[in-house]
Short mmCIF file of C-alpha atoms and ligand atoms in Angstrom, two decimals:
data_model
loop_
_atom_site.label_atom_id
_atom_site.label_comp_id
_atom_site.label_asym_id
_atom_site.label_seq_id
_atom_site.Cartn_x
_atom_site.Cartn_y
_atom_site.Cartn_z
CA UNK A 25 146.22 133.05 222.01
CA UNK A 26 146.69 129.25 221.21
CA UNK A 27 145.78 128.83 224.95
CA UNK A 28 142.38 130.47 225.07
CA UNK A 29 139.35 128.95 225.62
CA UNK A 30 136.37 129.01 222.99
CA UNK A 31 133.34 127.21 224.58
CA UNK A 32 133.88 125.97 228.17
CA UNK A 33 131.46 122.61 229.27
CA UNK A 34 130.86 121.35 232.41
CA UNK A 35 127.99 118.91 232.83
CA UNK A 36 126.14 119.52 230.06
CA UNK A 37 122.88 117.61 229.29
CA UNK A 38 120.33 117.61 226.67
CA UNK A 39 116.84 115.51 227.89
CA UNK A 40 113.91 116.27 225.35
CA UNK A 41 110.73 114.12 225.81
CA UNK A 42 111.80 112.22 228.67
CA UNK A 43 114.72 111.03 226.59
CA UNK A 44 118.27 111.95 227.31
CA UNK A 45 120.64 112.63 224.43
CA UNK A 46 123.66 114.30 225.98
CA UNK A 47 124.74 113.96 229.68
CA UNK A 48 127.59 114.81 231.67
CA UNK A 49 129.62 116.35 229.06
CA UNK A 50 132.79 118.66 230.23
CA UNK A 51 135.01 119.58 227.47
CA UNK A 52 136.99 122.65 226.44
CA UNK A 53 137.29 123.99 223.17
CA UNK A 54 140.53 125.67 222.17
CA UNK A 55 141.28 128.38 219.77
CA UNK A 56 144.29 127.87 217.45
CA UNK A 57 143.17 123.87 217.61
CA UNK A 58 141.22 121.06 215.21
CA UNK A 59 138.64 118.74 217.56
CA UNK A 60 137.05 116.08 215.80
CA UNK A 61 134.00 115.12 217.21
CA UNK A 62 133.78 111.46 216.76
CA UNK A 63 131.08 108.30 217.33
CA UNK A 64 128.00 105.91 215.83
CA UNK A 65 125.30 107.29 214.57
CA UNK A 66 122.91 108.84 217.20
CA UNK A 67 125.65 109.08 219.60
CA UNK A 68 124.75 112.71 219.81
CA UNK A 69 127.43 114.87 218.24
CA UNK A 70 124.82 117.03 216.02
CA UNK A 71 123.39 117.59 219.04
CA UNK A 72 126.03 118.31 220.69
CA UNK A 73 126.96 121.19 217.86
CA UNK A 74 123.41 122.22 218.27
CA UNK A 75 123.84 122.94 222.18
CA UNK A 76 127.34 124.49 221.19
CA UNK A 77 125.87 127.21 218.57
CA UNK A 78 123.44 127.96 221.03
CA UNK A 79 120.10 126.96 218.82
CA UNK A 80 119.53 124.16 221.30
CA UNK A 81 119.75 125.12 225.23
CA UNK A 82 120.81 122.64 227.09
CA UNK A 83 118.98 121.24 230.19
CA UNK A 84 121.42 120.67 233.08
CA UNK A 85 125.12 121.88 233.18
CA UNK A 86 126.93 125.34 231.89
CA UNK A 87 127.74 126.23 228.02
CA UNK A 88 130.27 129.18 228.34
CA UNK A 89 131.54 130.79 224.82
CA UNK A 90 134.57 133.09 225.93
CA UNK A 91 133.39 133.07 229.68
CA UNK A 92 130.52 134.07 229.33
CA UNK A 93 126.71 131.43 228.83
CA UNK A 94 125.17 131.34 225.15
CA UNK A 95 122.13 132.16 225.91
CA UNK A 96 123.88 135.30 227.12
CA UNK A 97 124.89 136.09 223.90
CA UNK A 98 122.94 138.14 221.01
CA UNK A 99 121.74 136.46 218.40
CA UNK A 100 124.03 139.01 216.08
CA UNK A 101 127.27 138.65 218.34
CA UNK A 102 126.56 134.53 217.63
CA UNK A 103 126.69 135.09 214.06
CA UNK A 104 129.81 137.30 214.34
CA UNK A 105 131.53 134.75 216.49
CA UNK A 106 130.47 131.02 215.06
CA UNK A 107 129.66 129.86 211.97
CA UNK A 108 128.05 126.57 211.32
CA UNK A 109 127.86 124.10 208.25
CA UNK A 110 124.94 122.08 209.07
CA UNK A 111 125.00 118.27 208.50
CA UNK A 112 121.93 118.29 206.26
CA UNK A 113 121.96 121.12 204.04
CA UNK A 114 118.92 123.40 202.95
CA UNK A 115 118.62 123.66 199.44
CA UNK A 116 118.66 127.47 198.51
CA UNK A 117 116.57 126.69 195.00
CA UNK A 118 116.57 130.18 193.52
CA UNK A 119 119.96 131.19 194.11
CA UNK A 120 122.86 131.20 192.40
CA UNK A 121 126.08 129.32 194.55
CA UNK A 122 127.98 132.89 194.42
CA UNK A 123 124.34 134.49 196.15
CA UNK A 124 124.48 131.46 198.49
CA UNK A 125 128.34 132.12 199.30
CA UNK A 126 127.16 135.63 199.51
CA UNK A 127 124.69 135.12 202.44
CA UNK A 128 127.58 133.85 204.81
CA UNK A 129 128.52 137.80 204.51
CA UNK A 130 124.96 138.44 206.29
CA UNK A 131 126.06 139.07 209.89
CA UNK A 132 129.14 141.74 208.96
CA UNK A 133 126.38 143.95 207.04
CA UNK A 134 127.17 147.23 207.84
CA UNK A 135 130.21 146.51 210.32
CA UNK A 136 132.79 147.98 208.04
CA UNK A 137 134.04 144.43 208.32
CA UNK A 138 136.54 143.21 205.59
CA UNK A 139 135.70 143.64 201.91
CA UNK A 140 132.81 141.52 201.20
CA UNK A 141 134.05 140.52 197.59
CA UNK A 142 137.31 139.42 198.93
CA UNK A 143 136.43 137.66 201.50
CA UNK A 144 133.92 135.55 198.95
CA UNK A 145 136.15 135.01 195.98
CA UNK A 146 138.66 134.00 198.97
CA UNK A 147 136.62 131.49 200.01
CA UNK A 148 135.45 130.44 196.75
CA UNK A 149 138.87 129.92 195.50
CA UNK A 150 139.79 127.51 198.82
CA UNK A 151 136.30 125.16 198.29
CA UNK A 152 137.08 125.11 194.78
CA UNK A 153 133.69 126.56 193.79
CA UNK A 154 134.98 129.29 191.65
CA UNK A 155 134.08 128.31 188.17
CA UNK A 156 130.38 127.51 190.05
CA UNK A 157 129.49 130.97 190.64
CA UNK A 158 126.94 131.69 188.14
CA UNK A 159 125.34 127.60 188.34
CA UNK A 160 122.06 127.90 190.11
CA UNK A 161 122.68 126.08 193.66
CA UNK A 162 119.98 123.71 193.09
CA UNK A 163 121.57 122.62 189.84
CA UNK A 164 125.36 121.44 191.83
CA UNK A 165 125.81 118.17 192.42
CA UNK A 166 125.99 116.23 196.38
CA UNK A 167 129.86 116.94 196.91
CA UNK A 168 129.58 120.51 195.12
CA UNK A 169 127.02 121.86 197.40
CA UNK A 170 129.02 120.65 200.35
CA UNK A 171 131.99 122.77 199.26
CA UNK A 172 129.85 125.65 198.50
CA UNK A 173 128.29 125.43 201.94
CA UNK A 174 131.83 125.20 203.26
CA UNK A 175 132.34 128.36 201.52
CA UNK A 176 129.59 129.90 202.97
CA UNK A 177 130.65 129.13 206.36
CA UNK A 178 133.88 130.06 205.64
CA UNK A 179 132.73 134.14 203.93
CA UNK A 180 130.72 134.34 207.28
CA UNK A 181 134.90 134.89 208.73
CA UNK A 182 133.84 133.76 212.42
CA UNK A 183 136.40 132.78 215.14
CA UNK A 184 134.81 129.61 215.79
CA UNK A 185 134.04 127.01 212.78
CA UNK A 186 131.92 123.98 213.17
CA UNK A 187 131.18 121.53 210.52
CA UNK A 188 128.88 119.09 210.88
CA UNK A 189 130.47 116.01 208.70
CA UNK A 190 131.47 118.16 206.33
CA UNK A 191 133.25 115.40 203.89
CA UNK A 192 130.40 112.90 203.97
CA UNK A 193 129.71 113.69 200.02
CA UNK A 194 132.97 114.27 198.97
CA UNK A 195 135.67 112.42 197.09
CA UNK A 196 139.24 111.87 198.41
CA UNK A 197 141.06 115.17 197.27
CA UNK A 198 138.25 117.32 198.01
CA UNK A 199 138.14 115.36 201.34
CA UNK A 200 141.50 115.94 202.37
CA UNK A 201 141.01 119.84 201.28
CA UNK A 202 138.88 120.42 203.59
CA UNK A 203 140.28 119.31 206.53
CA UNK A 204 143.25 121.19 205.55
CA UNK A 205 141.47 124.39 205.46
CA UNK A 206 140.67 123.18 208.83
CA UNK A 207 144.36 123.23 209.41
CA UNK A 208 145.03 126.86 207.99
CA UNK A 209 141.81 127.97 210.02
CA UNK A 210 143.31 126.57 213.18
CA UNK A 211 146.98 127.93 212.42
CA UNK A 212 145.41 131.49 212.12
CA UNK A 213 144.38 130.98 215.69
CA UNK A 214 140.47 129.64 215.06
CA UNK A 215 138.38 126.72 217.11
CA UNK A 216 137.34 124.14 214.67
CA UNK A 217 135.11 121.66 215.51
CA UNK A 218 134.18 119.31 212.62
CA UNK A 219 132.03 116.14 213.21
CA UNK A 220 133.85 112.95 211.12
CA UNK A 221 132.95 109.54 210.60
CA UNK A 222 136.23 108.48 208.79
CA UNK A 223 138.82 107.97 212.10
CA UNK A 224 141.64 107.77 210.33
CA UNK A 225 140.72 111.19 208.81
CA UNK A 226 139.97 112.58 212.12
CA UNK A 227 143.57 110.91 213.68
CA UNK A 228 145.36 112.65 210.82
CA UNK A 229 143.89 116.47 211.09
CA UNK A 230 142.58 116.91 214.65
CA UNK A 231 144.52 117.79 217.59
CA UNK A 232 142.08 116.73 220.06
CA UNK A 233 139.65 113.90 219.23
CA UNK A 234 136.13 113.73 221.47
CA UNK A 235 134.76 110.42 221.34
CA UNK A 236 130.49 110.82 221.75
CA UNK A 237 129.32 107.21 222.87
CA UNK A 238 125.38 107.24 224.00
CA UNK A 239 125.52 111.14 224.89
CA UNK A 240 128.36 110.74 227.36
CA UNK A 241 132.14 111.64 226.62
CA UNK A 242 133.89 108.31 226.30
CA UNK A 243 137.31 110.20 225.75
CA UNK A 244 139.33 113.22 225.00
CA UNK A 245 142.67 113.83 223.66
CA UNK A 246 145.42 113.53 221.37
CA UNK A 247 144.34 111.14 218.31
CA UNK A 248 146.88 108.23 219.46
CA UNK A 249 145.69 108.24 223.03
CA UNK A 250 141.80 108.43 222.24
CA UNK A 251 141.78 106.16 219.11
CA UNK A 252 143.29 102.84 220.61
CA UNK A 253 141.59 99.49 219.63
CA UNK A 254 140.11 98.63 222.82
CA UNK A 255 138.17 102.00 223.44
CA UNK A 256 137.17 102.15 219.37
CA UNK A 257 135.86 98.41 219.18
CA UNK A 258 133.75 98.64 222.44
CA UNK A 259 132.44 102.11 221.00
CA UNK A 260 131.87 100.95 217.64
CA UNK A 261 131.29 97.57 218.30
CA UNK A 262 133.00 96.31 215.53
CA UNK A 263 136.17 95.05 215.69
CA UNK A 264 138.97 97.11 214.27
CA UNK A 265 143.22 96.68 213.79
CA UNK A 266 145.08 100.60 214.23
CA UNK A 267 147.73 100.66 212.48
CA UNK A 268 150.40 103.51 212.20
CA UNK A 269 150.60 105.48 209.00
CA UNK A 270 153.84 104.67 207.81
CA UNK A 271 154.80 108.45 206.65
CA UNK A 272 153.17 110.64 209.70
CA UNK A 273 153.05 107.64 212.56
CA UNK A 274 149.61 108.56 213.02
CA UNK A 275 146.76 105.99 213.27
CA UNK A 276 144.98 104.69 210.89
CA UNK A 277 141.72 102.76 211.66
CA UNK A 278 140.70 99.57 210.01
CA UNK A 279 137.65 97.34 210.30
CA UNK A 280 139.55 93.60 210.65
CA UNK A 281 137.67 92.11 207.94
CA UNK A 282 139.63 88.92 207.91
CA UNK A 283 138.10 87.43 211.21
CA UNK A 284 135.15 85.52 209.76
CA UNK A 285 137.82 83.96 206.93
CA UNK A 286 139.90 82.86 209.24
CA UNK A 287 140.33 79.80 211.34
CA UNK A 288 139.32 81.76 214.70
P1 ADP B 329 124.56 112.04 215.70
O1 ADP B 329 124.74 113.38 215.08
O2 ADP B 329 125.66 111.65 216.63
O3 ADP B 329 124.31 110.96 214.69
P2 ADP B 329 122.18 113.26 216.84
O4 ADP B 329 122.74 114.29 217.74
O5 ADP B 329 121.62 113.72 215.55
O6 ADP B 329 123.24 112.09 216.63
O7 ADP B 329 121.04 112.47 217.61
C1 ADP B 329 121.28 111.81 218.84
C2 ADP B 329 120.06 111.01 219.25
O8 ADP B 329 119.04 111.91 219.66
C3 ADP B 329 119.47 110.19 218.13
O9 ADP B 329 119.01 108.96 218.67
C4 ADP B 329 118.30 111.02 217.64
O10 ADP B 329 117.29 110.23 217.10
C5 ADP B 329 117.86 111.66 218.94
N1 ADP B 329 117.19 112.97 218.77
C6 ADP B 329 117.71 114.08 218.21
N2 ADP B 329 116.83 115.10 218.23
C7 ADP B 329 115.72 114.61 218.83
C8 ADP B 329 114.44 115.16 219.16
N3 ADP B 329 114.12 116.41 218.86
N4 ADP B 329 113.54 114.34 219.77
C9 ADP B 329 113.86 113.06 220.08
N5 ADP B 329 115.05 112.51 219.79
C10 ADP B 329 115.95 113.25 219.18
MG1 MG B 330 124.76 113.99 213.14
#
């Protein structure tokens, strides 16, 4: 199960107006695994999730989601099989965040699926939204929405689970949260791909890290391999110091702010 393959990549390009945003990309996505999609800004990786749920075609290479092309797919099997939270949220203004939570149930209408309720209150209670249910969405605040969209995402009970920086508004326990639901996601046999600008974050969740550079692939693997300081300072540009955390020997990613102070 671990083993099996969610989306399958091989050369896969995105060109739009002469411009080209992805190229070359061959990656394999894993159920039963975290891959943190990593990079600067405009690197591509929202593309990149946008060529993966299939709202995007891409232009040259092969998109496979279990064997078989996206585009092949309905647009009902999608919904049953990925669910997306979407970098920049749309603001549902009349709804209530339970209604909102609610929607993510849209696709399983009439399957027989799960009890709806359950599956909600479930995800409620793991985004911490719970005592939100009533508020009208519009009314939450940055890092509240986020979790509520999480929830969403999370009701919608798909194999496959991308977030697009889904911790960008949140504070540190609510951060760490979520990429522990990643976790449990992933240990119940689920792809998750989640999009993070905090390394260190990424280095302690993921399995696999993907490093987007300029639409290519710069690397692939295990955090310790991928995040080194050669490949993250020539990516970044900045330079940086990795460290390992002293409890989990994992890396943690600094900017080395004490160059210009220093004698060198
Ligand atoms: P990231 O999520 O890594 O920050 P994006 O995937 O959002 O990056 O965007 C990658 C690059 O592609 C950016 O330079 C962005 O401006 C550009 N881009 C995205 N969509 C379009 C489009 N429809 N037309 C032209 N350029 C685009
Ligand atoms: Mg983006």
């Amino acid at each position: 199960m671990t083993a099996e393959i969610a989306y399958e990549l091989r050369g896969v390009g995105y060109r739009i107006d002469g411009i080209t945003i992805l190229d070359g990309i061959d990656l394999d996505v894993r159920y039963g695994r975290v891959l943190a999609l990593v990079g600067p800004n405009g690197a591509g990786k929202s593309t990149l999730l946008s060529v993966l749920t299939g709202d995007l075609s891409a232009t040259s290479g092969a998109v496979l989601l279990d064997g078989r092309a996206v585009a092949e797919h309905g647009a009902k099997e999608l919904a049953r099989r990925r669910a997306v939270l979407l970098q920049f949220n749309q603001v549902s203004f009349s709804f209530t965040t339970y209604e909102v939570v609610e929607m993510g149930r849209a696709p399983w209408i009439g399957s027989g699926a799960g009890d709806d309720e359950v599956v909600i209150v479930d995800a409620m209670v793991r985004t911490d939204v719970t005592h939100l249910g009533s508020r009208p969405f519009s009314s939450l605040s940055g890092g509240e929405r986020a979790r509520a969209s999480l929830a969403r995402v999370l009701a919608q009970d798909t194999p496959i689970v991308m977030l697009d920086e889904p911790t960008a508004a949140l504070d540190l326990k609510h951060q760490e949260e979520v990429l522990r639901i990643a976790r449990e996601l992933a240990a119940a046999g689920r792809a998750i791909i989640v999009v993070l600008h905090d390394l260190s974050l990424a280095a302690a969740y993921a399995d696999d890290v993907a490093i987007i550079h300029e639409g290519r692939l710069a690397a692939y693997g295990a955090p310790a391999r991928v995040l080194t300081e050669g490949l993250v300072e020539q990516v970044y540009d900045t330079p940086v110091r990795v460290l390992p955390d002293p409890d989990t020997g994992r890396p943690i990613i600094l900017p080395r702010r004490g160059l210009a102070a220093s004698s060198r």
